Tab-separated table of C-alpha atoms in Angstrom:
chain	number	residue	atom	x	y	z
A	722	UNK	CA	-3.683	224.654	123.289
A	723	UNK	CA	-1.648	221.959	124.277
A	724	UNK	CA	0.435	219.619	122.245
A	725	UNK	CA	1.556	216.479	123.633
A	726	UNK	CA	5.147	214.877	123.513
A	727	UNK	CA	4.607	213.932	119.786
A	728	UNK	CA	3.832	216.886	118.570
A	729	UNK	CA	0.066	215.924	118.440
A	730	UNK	CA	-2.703	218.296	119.552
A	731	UNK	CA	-4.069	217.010	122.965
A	732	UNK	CA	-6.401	220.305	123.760
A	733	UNK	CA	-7.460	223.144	121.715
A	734	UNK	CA	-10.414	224.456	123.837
A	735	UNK	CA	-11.757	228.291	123.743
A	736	UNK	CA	-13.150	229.169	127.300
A	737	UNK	CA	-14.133	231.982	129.026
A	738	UNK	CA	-13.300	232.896	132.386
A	739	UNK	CA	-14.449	235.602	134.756
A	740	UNK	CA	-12.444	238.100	136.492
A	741	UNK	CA	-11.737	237.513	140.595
A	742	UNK	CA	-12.497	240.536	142.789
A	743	UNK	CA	-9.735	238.798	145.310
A	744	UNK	CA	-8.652	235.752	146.704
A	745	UNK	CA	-11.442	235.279	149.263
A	746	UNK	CA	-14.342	235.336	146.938
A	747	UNK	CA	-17.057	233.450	148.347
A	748	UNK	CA	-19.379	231.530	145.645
A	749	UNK	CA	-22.435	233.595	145.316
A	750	UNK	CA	-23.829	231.301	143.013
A	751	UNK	CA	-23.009	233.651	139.808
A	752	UNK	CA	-22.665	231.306	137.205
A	753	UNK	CA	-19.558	233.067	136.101
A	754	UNK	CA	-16.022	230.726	137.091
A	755	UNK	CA	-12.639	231.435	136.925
A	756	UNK	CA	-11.268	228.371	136.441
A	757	UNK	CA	-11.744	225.648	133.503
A	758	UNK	CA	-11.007	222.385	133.919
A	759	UNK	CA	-10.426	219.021	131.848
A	760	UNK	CA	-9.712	215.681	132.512
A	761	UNK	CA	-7.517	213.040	130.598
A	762	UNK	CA	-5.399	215.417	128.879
A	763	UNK	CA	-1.788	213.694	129.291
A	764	UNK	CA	-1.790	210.639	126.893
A	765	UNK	CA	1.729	209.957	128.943
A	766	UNK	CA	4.596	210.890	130.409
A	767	UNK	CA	6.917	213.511	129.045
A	768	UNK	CA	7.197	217.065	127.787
A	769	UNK	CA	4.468	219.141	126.502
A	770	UNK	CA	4.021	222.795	125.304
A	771	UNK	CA	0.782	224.707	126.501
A	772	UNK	CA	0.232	228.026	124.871
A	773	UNK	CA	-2.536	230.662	126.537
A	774	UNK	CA	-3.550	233.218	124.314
A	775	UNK	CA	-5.916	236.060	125.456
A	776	UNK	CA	-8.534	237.327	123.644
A	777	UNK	CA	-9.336	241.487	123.678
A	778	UNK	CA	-7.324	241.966	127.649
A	779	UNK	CA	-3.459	241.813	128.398
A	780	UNK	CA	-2.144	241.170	131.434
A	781	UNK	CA	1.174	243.422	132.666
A	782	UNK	CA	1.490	244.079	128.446
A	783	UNK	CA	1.273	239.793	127.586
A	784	UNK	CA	-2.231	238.347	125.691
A	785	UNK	CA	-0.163	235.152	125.160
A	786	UNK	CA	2.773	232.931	126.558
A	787	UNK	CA	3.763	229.388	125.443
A	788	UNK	CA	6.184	226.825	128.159
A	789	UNK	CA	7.434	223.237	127.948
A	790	UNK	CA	5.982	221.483	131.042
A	791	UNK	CA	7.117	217.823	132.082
A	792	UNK	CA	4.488	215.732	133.296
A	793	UNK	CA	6.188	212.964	134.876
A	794	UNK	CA	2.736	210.942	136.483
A	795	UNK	CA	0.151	211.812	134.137
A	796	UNK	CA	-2.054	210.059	136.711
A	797	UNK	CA	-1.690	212.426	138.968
A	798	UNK	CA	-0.295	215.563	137.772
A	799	UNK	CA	-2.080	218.642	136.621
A	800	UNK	CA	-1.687	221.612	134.959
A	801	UNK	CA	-2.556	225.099	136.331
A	802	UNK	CA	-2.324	228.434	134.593
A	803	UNK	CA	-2.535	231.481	136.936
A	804	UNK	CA	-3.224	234.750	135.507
A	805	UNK	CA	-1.940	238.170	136.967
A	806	UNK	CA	-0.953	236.405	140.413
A	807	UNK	CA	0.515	237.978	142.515
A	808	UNK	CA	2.150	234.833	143.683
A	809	UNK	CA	4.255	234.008	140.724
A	810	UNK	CA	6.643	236.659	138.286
A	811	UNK	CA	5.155	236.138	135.152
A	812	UNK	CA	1.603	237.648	134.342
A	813	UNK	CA	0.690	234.256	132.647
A	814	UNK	CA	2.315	231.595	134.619
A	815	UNK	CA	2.238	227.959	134.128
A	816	UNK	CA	2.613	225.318	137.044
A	817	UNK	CA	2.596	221.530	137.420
A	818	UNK	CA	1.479	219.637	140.398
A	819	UNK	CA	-0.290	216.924	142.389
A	820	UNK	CA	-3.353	218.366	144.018
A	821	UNK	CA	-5.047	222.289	144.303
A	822	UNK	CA	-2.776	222.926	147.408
A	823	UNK	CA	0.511	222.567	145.350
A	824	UNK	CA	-0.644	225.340	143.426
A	825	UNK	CA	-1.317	228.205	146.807
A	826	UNK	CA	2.219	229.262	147.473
């Protein structure tokens, strides 16, 4: 879910997402993703708080984490949510950026 600067709800999707094997997964056409995406969720600038909940897994002990991102450019910034990366410290992360590449560090 994510609520926008107002307080106002600006996505409350349920979505599944399938497990990656490792980062160099080719697509062999399972229909199966691990990523979700939606457009036009900013309504503006300014802060908003996403919460991830996880239904029947934890990662590292966490089903759920809630964070205050900014979104300065709602034009062009995005929201990513890793999960269990071993790129970030948290086991539900949450990262704001311009393009896919900001989010491969």
């Amino acid at each position: 879910m994510i609520r926008g600067p107002g307080g106002d709800t600006v996505l409350d999707e349920t979505f599944d997402i399938a497990p990656s094997d490792s980062e160099d997964d080719e697509d062999d056409g399972d229909d199966e993703q691990s990523t979700a995406v939606y457009d036009d969720v900013w309504d503006g600038s300014g802060a908003y708080e996403a919460t991830v909940e996880l239904d029947d897994t934890e990662i590292d002990g966490e089903s759920e984490a809630t964070a205050t991102v900014t979104i300065d450019d709602p034009d062009e910034e995005m929201l990513a949510v890793p999960l269990g990366s071993e790129e970030v410290d948290e086991p539900i992360a949450f990262r704001v950026g311009e393009s896919l590449s900001d989010f491969a560090q």
